[in-house]
Short mmCIF file of N, CA and C in Angstrom, two decimals:
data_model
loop_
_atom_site.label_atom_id
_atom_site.label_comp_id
_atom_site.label_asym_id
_atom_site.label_seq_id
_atom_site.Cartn_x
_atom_site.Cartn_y
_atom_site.Cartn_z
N UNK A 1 -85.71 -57.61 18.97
CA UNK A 1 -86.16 -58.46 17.87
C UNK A 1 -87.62 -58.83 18.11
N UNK A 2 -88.52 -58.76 17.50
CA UNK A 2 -89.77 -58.97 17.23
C UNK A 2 -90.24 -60.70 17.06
N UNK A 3 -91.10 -61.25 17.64
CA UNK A 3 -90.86 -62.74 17.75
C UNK A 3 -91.27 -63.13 16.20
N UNK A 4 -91.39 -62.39 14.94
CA UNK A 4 -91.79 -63.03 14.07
C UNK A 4 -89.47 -63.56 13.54
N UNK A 5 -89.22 -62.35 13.54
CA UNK A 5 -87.69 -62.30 12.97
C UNK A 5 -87.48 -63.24 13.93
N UNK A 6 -87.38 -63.78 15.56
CA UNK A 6 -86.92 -64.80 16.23
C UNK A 6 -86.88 -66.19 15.21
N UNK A 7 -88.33 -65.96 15.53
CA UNK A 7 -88.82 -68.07 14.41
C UNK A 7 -88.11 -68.11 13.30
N UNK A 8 -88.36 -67.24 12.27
CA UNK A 8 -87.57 -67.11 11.09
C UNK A 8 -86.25 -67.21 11.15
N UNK A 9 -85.77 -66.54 12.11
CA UNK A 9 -83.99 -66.79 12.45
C UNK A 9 -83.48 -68.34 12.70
N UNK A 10 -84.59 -68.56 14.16
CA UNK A 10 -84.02 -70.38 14.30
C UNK A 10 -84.34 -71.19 13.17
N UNK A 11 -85.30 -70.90 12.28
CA UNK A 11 -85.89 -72.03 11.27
C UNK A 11 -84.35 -71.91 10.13
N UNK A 12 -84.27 -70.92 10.13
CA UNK A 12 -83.31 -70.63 8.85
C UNK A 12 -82.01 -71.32 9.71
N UNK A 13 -81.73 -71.41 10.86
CA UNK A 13 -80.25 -72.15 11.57
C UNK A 13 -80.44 -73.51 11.82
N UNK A 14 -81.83 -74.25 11.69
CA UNK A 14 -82.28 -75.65 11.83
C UNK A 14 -82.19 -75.77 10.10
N UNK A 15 -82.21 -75.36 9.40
CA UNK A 15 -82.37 -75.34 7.91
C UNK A 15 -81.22 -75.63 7.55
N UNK A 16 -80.02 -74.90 7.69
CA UNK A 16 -78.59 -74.63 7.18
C UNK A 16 -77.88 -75.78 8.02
N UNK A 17 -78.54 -76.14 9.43
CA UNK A 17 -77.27 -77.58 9.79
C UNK A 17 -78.22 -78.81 9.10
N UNK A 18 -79.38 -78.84 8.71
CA UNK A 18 -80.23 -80.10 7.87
C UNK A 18 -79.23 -80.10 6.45
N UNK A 19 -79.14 -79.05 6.17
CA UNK A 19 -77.95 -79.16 4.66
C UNK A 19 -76.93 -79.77 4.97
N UNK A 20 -76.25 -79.07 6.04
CA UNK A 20 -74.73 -79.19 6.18
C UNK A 20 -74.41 -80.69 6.34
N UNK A 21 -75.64 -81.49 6.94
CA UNK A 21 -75.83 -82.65 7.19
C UNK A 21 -76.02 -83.74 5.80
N UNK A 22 -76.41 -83.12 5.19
CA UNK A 22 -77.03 -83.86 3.99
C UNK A 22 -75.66 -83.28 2.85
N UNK A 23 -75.12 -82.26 3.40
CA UNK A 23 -73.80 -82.05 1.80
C UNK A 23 -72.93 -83.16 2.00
N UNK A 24 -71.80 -83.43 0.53
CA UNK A 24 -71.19 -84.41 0.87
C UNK A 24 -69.81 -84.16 1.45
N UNK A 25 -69.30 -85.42 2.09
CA UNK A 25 -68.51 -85.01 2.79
C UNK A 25 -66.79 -84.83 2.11
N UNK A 26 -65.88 -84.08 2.77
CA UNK A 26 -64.74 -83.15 2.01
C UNK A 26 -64.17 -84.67 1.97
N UNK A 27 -62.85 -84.77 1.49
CA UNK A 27 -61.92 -85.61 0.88
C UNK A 27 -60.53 -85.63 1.50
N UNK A 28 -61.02 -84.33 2.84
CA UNK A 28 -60.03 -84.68 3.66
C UNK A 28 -59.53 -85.63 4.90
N UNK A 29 -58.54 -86.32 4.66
CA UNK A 29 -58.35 -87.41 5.35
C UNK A 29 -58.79 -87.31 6.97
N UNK A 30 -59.06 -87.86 8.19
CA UNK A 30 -59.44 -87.95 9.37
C UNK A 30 -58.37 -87.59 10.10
N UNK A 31 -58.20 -87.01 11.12
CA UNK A 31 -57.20 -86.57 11.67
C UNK A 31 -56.34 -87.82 12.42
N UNK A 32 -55.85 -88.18 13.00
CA UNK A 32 -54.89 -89.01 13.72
C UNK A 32 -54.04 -88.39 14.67
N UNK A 33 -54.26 -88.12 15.63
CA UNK A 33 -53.17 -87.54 17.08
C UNK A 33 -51.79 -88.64 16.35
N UNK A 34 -50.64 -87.76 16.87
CA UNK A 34 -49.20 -87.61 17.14
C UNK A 34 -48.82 -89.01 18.03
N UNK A 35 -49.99 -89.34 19.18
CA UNK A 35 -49.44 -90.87 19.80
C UNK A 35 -49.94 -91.43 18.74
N UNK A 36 -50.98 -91.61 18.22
CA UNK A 36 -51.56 -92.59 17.17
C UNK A 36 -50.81 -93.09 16.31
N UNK A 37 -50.29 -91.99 15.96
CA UNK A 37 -48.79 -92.14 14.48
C UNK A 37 -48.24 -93.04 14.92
N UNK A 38 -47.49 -92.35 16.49
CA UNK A 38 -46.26 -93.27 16.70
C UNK A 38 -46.47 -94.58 16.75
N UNK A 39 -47.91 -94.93 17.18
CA UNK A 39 -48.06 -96.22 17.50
C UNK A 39 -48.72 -97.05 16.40
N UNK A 40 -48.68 -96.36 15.39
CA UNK A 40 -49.28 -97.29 14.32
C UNK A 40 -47.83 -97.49 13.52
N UNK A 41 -46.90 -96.40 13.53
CA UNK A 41 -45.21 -96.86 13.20
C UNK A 41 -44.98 -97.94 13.91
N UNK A 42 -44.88 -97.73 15.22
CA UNK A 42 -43.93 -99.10 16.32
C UNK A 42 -44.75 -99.90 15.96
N UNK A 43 -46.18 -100.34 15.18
CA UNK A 43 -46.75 -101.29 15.08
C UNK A 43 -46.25 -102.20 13.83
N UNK A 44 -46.00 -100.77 12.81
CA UNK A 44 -45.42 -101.75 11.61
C UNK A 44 -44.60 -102.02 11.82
N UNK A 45 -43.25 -101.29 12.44
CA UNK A 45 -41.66 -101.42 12.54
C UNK A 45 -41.89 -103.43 12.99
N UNK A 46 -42.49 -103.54 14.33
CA UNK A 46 -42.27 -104.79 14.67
C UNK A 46 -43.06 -106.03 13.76
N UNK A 47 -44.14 -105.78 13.12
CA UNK A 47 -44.19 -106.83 12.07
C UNK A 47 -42.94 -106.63 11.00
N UNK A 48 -42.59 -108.33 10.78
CA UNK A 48 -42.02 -108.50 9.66
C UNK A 48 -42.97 -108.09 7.87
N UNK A 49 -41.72 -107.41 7.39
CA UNK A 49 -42.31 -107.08 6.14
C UNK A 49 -41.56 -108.45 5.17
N UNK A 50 -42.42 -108.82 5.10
CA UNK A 50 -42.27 -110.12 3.63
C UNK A 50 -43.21 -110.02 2.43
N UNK A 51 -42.19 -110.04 1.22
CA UNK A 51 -42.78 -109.88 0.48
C UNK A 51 -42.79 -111.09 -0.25
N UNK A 52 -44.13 -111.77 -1.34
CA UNK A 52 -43.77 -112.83 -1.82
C UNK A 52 -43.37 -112.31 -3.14
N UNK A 53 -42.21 -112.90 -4.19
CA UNK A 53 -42.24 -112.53 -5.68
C UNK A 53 -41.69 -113.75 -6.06
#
């Protein structure tokens, strides 16, 4: 590779993560590990659920 195609290569891969940075972000929810679950369950299980009506 010829050092002009080098520069041009990194500029164009500093270019494409400045986008990727600036697109907006997906709508998919955040992940949560498998202990997390459990422990955000055993968290509700032991609060009381009251409802007022």
């Amino acid at each position: 590779m010829n050092r002009r195609k080098k520069i041009k290569q990194l500029l164009e891969a500093h270019a494409k993560k400045a986008n990727a940075k600036l697109a907006p972000k997906s709508n998919k929810p955040k992940y949560i590990s498998k202990a997390d679950r459990l422990k955000l369950e055993a968290e509700e299980a032991q609060e009381p659920v009251t409802s007022v009506e």
